[in-house]
mmCIF file of C-alpha atoms in Angstrom:
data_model
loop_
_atom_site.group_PDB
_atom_site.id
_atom_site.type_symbol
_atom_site.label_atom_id
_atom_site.label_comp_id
_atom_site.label_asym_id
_atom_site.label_seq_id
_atom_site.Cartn_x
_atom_site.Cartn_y
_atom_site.Cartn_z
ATOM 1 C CA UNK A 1 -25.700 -0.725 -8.178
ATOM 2 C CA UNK A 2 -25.106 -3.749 -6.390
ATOM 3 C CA UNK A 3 -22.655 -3.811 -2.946
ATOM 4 C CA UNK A 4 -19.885 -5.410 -4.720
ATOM 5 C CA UNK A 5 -19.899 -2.980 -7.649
ATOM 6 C CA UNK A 6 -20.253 -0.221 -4.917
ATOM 7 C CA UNK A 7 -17.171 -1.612 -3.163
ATOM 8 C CA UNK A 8 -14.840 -2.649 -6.435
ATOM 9 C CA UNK A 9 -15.614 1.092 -7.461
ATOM 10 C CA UNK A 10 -14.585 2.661 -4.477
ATOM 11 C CA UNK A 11 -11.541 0.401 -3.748
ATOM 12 C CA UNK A 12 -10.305 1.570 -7.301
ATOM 13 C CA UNK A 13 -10.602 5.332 -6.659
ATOM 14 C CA UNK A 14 -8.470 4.893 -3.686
ATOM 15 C CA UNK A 15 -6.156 2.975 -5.277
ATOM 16 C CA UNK A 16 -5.891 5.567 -7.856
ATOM 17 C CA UNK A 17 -6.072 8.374 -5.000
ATOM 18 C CA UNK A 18 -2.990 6.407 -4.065
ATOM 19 C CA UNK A 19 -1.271 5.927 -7.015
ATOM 20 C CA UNK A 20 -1.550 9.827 -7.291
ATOM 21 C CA UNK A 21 -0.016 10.658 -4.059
ATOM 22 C CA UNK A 22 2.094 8.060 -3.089
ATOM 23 C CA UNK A 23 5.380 9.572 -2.482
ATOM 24 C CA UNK A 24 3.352 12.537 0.246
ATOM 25 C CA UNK A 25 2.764 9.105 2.046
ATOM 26 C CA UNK A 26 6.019 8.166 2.700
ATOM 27 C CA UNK A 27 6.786 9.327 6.178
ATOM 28 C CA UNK A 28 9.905 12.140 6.910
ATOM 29 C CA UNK A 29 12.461 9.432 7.688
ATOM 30 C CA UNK A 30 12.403 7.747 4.476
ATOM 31 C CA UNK A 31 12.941 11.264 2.481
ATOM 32 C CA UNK A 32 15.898 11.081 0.079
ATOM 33 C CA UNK A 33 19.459 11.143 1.739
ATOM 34 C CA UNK A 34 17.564 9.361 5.157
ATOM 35 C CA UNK A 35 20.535 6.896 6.366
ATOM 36 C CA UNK A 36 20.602 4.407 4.743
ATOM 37 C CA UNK A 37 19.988 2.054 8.380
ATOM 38 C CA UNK A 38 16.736 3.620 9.010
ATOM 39 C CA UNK A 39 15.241 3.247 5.336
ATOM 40 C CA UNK A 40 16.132 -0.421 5.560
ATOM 41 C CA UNK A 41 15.035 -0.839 9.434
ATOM 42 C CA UNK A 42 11.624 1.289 8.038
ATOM 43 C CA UNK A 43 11.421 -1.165 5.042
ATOM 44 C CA UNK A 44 11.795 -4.176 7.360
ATOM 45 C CA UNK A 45 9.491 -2.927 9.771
ATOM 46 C CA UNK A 46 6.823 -1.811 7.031
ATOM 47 C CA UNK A 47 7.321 -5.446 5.489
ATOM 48 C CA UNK A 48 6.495 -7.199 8.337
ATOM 49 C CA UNK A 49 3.636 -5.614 9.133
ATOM 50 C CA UNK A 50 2.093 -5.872 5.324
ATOM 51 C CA UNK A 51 3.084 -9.502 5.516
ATOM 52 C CA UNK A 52 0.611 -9.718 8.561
ATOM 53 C CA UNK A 53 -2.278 -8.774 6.635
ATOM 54 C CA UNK A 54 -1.926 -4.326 8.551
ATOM 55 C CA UNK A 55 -3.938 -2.721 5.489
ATOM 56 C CA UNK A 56 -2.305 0.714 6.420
ATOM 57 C CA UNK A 57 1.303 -1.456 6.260
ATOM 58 C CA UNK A 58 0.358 -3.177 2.700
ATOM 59 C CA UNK A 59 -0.491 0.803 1.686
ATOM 60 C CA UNK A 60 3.345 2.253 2.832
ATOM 61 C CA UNK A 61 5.199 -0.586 1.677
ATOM 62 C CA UNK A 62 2.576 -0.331 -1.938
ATOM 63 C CA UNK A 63 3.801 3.906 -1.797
ATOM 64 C CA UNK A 64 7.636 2.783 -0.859
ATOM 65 C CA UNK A 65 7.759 0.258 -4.607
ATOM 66 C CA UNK A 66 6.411 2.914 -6.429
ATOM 67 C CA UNK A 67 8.607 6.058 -5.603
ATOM 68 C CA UNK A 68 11.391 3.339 -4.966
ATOM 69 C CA UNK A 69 12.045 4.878 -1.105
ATOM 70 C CA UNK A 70 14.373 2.645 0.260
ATOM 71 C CA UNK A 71 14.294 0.232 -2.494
ATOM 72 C CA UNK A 72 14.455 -0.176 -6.270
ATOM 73 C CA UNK A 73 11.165 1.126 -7.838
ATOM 74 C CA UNK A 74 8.918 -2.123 -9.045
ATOM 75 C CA UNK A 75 5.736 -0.783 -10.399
ATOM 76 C CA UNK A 76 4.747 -4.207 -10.105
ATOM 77 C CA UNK A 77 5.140 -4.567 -6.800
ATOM 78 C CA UNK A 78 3.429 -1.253 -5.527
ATOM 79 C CA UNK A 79 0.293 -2.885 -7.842
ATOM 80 C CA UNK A 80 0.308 -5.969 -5.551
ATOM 81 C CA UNK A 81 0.911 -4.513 -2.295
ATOM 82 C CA UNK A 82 -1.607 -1.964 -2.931
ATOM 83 C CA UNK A 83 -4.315 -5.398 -4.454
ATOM 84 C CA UNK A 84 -3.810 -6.318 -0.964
ATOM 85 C CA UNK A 85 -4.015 -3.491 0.861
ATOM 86 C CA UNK A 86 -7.505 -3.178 -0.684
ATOM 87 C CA UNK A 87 -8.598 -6.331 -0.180
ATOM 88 C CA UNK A 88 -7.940 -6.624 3.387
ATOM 89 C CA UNK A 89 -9.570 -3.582 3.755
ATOM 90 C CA UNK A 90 -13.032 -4.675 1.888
ATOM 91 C CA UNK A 91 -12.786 -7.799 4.642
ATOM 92 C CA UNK A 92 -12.457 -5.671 7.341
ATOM 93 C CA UNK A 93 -15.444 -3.449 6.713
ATOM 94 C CA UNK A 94 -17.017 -6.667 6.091
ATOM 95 C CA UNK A 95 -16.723 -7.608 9.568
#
């Protein structure tokens, strides 16, 4: 099996590993009835990190669009959060 078979198939089984167990991700301050302030300061602050290229961010903000924690669930979203997520994670073991 060539590398970048070896990597596309192990990129999608944690990106289905994630798909699986996204809302256990989501860290004890953004459980339902959080305040509403700290799931939009979390949101923000997990937004600006993804938006940076943090792999683990793109992952939490990915888990947050698809259980909708803090935000309106967008299936889409999670799917392109998560694309990058995995990308910048192939680059970094690249490196």
């Amino acid at each position: 099996m060539s590398d970048f078979c070896a990597a596309s198939l192990r990129h999608l089984c944690f990106a289905a590993a994630l798909l699986l167990f996204a809302p256990a991700l989501a860290a004890p301050a953004l459980a339902a009835g959080a305040p509403a302030a700290d799931l939009a300061a979390a949101v923000a602050d997990t937004r600006a990190g993804a938006e940076k290229g943090d792999a683990q961010a793109q992952y939490m903000l990915a888990a947050m669009y698809l259980s909708g924690i803090g935000m309106a669930q967008d299936n889409a979203q999670a799917l392109t959060w998560l694309q990058r997520a995995a990308e910048q994670s192939a680059r970094s073991e690249d490196e």
